Amino acid sequence: MSDPSAASIVSTPPATGPTELGAPTNAGLPENARKEKPRGLLGDAWRDLRRKPLFWISATLIVIFLLMTAFPSLFSSGDAENGNLQNSLVGPSSDAWFGYDLQGRDVFARVIYGARASIVVSLLSVAGVLLLGGTMGIIAGYRGGWVDALLSRIADIFFGLPFVLGAIVILTTFNGSGTSNSKAEIMALVSMSLIVLGWPVVMRLMRSSVLATKEADYIVAARALGAGTGRIILKHLLPNCLAPLLVYGTILVGSYIGAEATLSFLGVGLKSPVVSWGIMINEAQSLLRVSPYLLFFPAAFLVTAVLSFVMLGEAVREALDPKLR
């Protein structure tokens, strides 16, 4: 009499599919899942961003502002610097959508051309802040020891300087009433003041990211295999520490647009013949009761630009942080 258990084992066909030796790891998955390639952090973030209406709204507005910066003549054919006194304080009409200012200049043209100075200054400032602060943060976090202590104390000194007061002191010294700087020099001075006062925050962000990453297994393995300091920083540390800087830099563009407008409104930032939203708001404050549109239109564009970059930064932050998905 045969053993039923043994008979069942013999009669059972061998397992096939995923348990066979050499079977692909994606066997048994749907066809679309097999074709999908593995994504990294930026790939996952882009996939998440595409599903957010907030991202598309802010990105569309930013593209419009960038086009205004690069090609203002596409939006207005008016003269932003010269005017006709016969049109002084004439209200909005079909000839001038936003009216004319005290000197008879087209307000719509000035708002369009004012985007160039405000956005260029903010982009240059953010690029300088990320470059300077990021470099200092990588050096401090990777080297550690007395190098970290020295750079951290230098950053603490700049942290102690009030932002607006420090910018006023710098710009009053180099761009005071007795100076005759060109447009490019004025914009460079404003950008320099924002860079000098803004880099410590980026330095702290990059330093903390490097400290959290430099002891990871892949960094230790690269160091054990003989990789040099430059290769470890450029190939391993930097790509894995950029996410916080991307988020902060996007939000910082909007913040620096507002900071430039504030300094220009106070009379220490951009000055004529440069056209910017802050200068227009400064010129309109004494005519608020007579012609409120002189203040409303540049302020509306300023607020919209700042909110666009802040909303984009928030969307990027949520996409890059797995805890917020």
JSON list of C-alpha atoms in Angstrom, two decimals, residues 195-288:
[
{"chain": "A", "resi": 195, "resn": "ILE", "atom": "CA", "xyz": [24.09, 88.32, -0.61]},
{"chain": "A", "resi": 196, "resn": "VAL", "atom": "CA", "xyz": [26.24, 89.57, 2.27]},
{"chain": "A", "resi": 197, "resn": "LEU", "atom": "CA", "xyz": [23.30, 89.51, 4.68]},
{"chain": "A", "resi": 198, "resn": "GLY", "atom": "CA", "xyz": [21.58, 86.34, 3.45]},
{"chain": "A", "resi": 199, "resn": "TRP", "atom": "CA", "xyz": [24.27, 83.65, 3.12]},
{"chain": "A", "resi": 200, "resn": "PRO", "atom": "CA", "xyz": [24.39, 82.49, 6.80]},
{"chain": "A", "resi": 201, "resn": "VAL", "atom": "CA", "xyz": [20.95, 80.82, 6.59]},
{"chain": "A", "resi": 202, "resn": "VAL", "atom": "CA", "xyz": [21.98, 78.80, 3.53]},
{"chain": "A", "resi": 203, "resn": "MET", "atom": "CA", "xyz": [25.27, 77.93, 5.22]},
{"chain": "A", "resi": 204, "resn": "ARG", "atom": "CA", "xyz": [23.41, 76.49, 8.21]},
{"chain": "A", "resi": 205, "resn": "LEU", "atom": "CA", "xyz": [21.04, 74.50, 5.98]},
{"chain": "A", "resi": 206, "resn": "MET", "atom": "CA", "xyz": [23.86, 72.98, 3.94]},
{"chain": "A", "resi": 207, "resn": "ARG", "atom": "CA", "xyz": [25.98, 72.30, 7.02]},
{"chain": "A", "resi": 208, "resn": "SER", "atom": "CA", "xyz": [23.19, 70.38, 8.74]},
{"chain": "A", "resi": 209, "resn": "SER", "atom": "CA", "xyz": [22.49, 68.37, 5.56]},
{"chain": "A", "resi": 210, "resn": "VAL", "atom": "CA", "xyz": [26.18, 67.46, 5.16]},
{"chain": "A", "resi": 211, "resn": "LEU", "atom": "CA", "xyz": [26.47, 66.45, 8.81]},
{"chain": "A", "resi": 212, "resn": "ALA", "atom": "CA", "xyz": [23.48, 64.14, 8.42]},
{"chain": "A", "resi": 213, "resn": "THR", "atom": "CA", "xyz": [24.79, 62.63, 5.17]},
{"chain": "A", "resi": 214, "resn": "LYS", "atom": "CA", "xyz": [28.57, 62.36, 5.42]},
{"chain": "A", "resi": 215, "resn": "GLU", "atom": "CA", "xyz": [28.48, 59.26, 7.65]},
{"chain": "A", "resi": 216, "resn": "ALA", "atom": "CA", "xyz": [26.09, 57.34, 5.38]},
{"chain": "A", "resi": 217, "resn": "ASP", "atom": "CA", "xyz": [27.17, 53.90, 4.19]},
{"chain": "A", "resi": 218, "resn": "TYR", "atom": "CA", "xyz": [27.75, 54.94, 0.57]},
{"chain": "A", "resi": 219, "resn": "ILE", "atom": "CA", "xyz": [29.98, 57.83, 1.68]},
{"chain": "A", "resi": 220, "resn": "VAL", "atom": "CA", "xyz": [32.02, 55.49, 3.92]},
{"chain": "A", "resi": 221, "resn": "ALA", "atom": "CA", "xyz": [32.26, 52.97, 1.09]},
{"chain": "A", "resi": 222, "resn": "ALA", "atom": "CA", "xyz": [33.42, 55.61, -1.40]},
{"chain": "A", "resi": 223, "resn": "ARG", "atom": "CA", "xyz": [36.04, 56.81, 1.06]},
{"chain": "A", "resi": 224, "resn": "ALA", "atom": "CA", "xyz": [37.21, 53.23, 1.67]},
{"chain": "A", "resi": 225, "resn": "LEU", "atom": "CA", "xyz": [37.56, 52.67, -2.09]},
{"chain": "A", "resi": 226, "resn": "GLY", "atom": "CA", "xyz": [39.95, 55.62, -2.29]},
{"chain": "A", "resi": 227, "resn": "ALA", "atom": "CA", "xyz": [37.65, 58.37, -3.58]},
{"chain": "A", "resi": 228, "resn": "GLY", "atom": "CA", "xyz": [39.08, 61.83, -3.07]},
{"chain": "A", "resi": 229, "resn": "THR", "atom": "CA", "xyz": [37.44, 64.70, -1.23]},
{"chain": "A", "resi": 230, "resn": "GLY", "atom": "CA", "xyz": [36.37, 66.45, -4.41]},
{"chain": "A", "resi": 231, "resn": "ARG", "atom": "CA", "xyz": [34.73, 63.33, -5.83]},
{"chain": "A", "resi": 232, "resn": "ILE", "atom": "CA", "xyz": [32.90, 62.57, -2.59]},
{"chain": "A", "resi": 233, "resn": "ILE", "atom": "CA", "xyz": [31.56, 66.13, -2.36]},
{"chain": "A", "resi": 234, "resn": "LEU", "atom": "CA", "xyz": [30.56, 66.52, -6.01]},
{"chain": "A", "resi": 235, "resn": "LYS", "atom": "CA", "xyz": [29.32, 62.99, -6.74]},
{"chain": "A", "resi": 236, "resn": "HIS", "atom": "CA", "xyz": [27.81, 61.93, -3.43]},
{"chain": "A", "resi": 237, "resn": "LEU", "atom": "CA", "xyz": [27.30, 64.73, -0.90]},
{"chain": "A", "resi": 238, "resn": "LEU", "atom": "CA", "xyz": [26.10, 67.56, -3.13]},
{"chain": "A", "resi": 239, "resn": "PRO", "atom": "CA", "xyz": [23.35, 65.67, -5.03]},
{"chain": "A", "resi": 240, "resn": "ASN", "atom": "CA", "xyz": [21.93, 64.33, -1.75]},
{"chain": "A", "resi": 241, "resn": "CYS", "atom": "CA", "xyz": [22.01, 67.69, 0.05]},
{"chain": "A", "resi": 242, "resn": "LEU", "atom": "CA", "xyz": [20.45, 69.92, -2.62]},
{"chain": "A", "resi": 243, "resn": "ALA", "atom": "CA", "xyz": [16.78, 69.33, -1.79]},
{"chain": "A", "resi": 244, "resn": "PRO", "atom": "CA", "xyz": [16.58, 71.79, 1.16]},
{"chain": "A", "resi": 245, "resn": "LEU", "atom": "CA", "xyz": [18.48, 74.40, -0.85]},
{"chain": "A", "resi": 246, "resn": "LEU", "atom": "CA", "xyz": [16.14, 74.08, -3.83]},
{"chain": "A", "resi": 247, "resn": "VAL", "atom": "CA", "xyz": [13.12, 74.68, -1.60]},
{"chain": "A", "resi": 248, "resn": "TYR", "atom": "CA", "xyz": [14.70, 77.55, 0.30]},
{"chain": "A", "resi": 249, "resn": "GLY", "atom": "CA", "xyz": [16.08, 79.16, -2.87]},
{"chain": "A", "resi": 250, "resn": "THR", "atom": "CA", "xyz": [12.68, 79.13, -4.58]},
{"chain": "A", "resi": 251, "resn": "ILE", "atom": "CA", "xyz": [11.01, 80.80, -1.60]},
{"chain": "A", "resi": 252, "resn": "LEU", "atom": "CA", "xyz": [13.96, 83.19, -1.23]},
{"chain": "A", "resi": 253, "resn": "VAL", "atom": "CA", "xyz": [13.42, 84.59, -4.75]},
{"chain": "A", "resi": 254, "resn": "GLY", "atom": "CA", "xyz": [10.00, 85.85, -3.67]},
{"chain": "A", "resi": 255, "resn": "SER", "atom": "CA", "xyz": [11.38, 87.17, -0.39]},
{"chain": "A", "resi": 256, "resn": "TYR", "atom": "CA", "xyz": [14.16, 89.07, -2.16]},
{"chain": "A", "resi": 257, "resn": "ILE", "atom": "CA", "xyz": [11.70, 90.61, -4.62]},
{"chain": "A", "resi": 258, "resn": "GLY", "atom": "CA", "xyz": [9.91, 92.05, -1.59]},
{"chain": "A", "resi": 259, "resn": "ALA", "atom": "CA", "xyz": [13.22, 93.03, 0.05]},
{"chain": "A", "resi": 260, "resn": "GLU", "atom": "CA", "xyz": [14.36, 94.90, -3.08]},
{"chain": "A", "resi": 261, "resn": "ALA", "atom": "CA", "xyz": [11.03, 96.73, -3.24]},
{"chain": "A", "resi": 262, "resn": "THR", "atom": "CA", "xyz": [11.33, 97.65, 0.45]},
{"chain": "A", "resi": 263, "resn": "LEU", "atom": "CA", "xyz": [14.84, 99.06, 0.02]},
{"chain": "A", "resi": 264, "resn": "SER", "atom": "CA", "xyz": [13.81, 100.96, -3.10]},
{"chain": "A", "resi": 265, "resn": "PHE", "atom": "CA", "xyz": [10.76, 102.33, -1.30]},
{"chain": "A", "resi": 266, "resn": "LEU", "atom": "CA", "xyz": [13.02, 103.57, 1.51]},
{"chain": "A", "resi": 267, "resn": "GLY", "atom": "CA", "xyz": [15.21, 105.34, -1.06]},
{"chain": "A", "resi": 268, "resn": "VAL", "atom": "CA", "xyz": [18.38, 103.31, -0.52]},
{"chain": "A", "resi": 269, "resn": "GLY", "atom": "CA", "xyz": [17.84, 100.53, -3.07]},
{"chain": "A", "resi": 270, "resn": "LEU", "atom": "CA", "xyz": [17.33, 100.94, -6.79]},
{"chain": "A", "resi": 271, "resn": "LYS", "atom": "CA", "xyz": [17.09, 104.54, -7.95]},
{"chain": "A", "resi": 272, "resn": "SER", "atom": "CA", "xyz": [16.15, 106.37, -11.12]},
{"chain": "A", "resi": 273, "resn": "PRO", "atom": "CA", "xyz": [16.78, 105.93, -14.01]},
{"chain": "A", "resi": 274, "resn": "VAL", "atom": "CA", "xyz": [16.17, 102.29, -13.00]},
{"chain": "A", "resi": 275, "resn": "VAL", "atom": "CA", "xyz": [12.49, 101.33, -13.19]},
{"chain": "A", "resi": 276, "resn": "SER", "atom": "CA", "xyz": [11.25, 98.98, -10.48]},
{"chain": "A", "resi": 277, "resn": "TRP", "atom": "CA", "xyz": [8.06, 98.29, -8.57]},
{"chain": "A", "resi": 278, "resn": "GLY", "atom": "CA", "xyz": [9.54, 99.64, -5.33]},
{"chain": "A", "resi": 279, "resn": "ILE", "atom": "CA", "xyz": [10.42, 102.95, -6.97]},
{"chain": "A", "resi": 280, "resn": "MET", "atom": "CA", "xyz": [6.91, 103.24, -8.41]},
{"chain": "A", "resi": 281, "resn": "ILE", "atom": "CA", "xyz": [5.35, 102.61, -4.99]},
{"chain": "A", "resi": 282, "resn": "ASN", "atom": "CA", "xyz": [7.66, 105.23, -3.47]},
{"chain": "A", "resi": 283, "resn": "GLU", "atom": "CA", "xyz": [6.64, 107.79, -6.07]},
{"chain": "A", "resi": 284, "resn": "ALA", "atom": "CA", "xyz": [2.93, 106.99, -5.63]},
{"chain": "A", "resi": 285, "resn": "GLN", "atom": "CA", "xyz": [2.71, 107.32, -1.84]},
{"chain": "A", "resi": 286, "resn": "SER", "atom": "CA", "xyz": [2.24, 111.11, -1.90]},
{"chain": "A", "resi": 287, "resn": "LEU", "atom": "CA", "xyz": [-0.48, 110.83, -4.56]},
{"chain": "A", "resi": 288, "resn": "LEU", "atom": "CA", "xyz": [-2.49, 108.04, -2.96]}
]
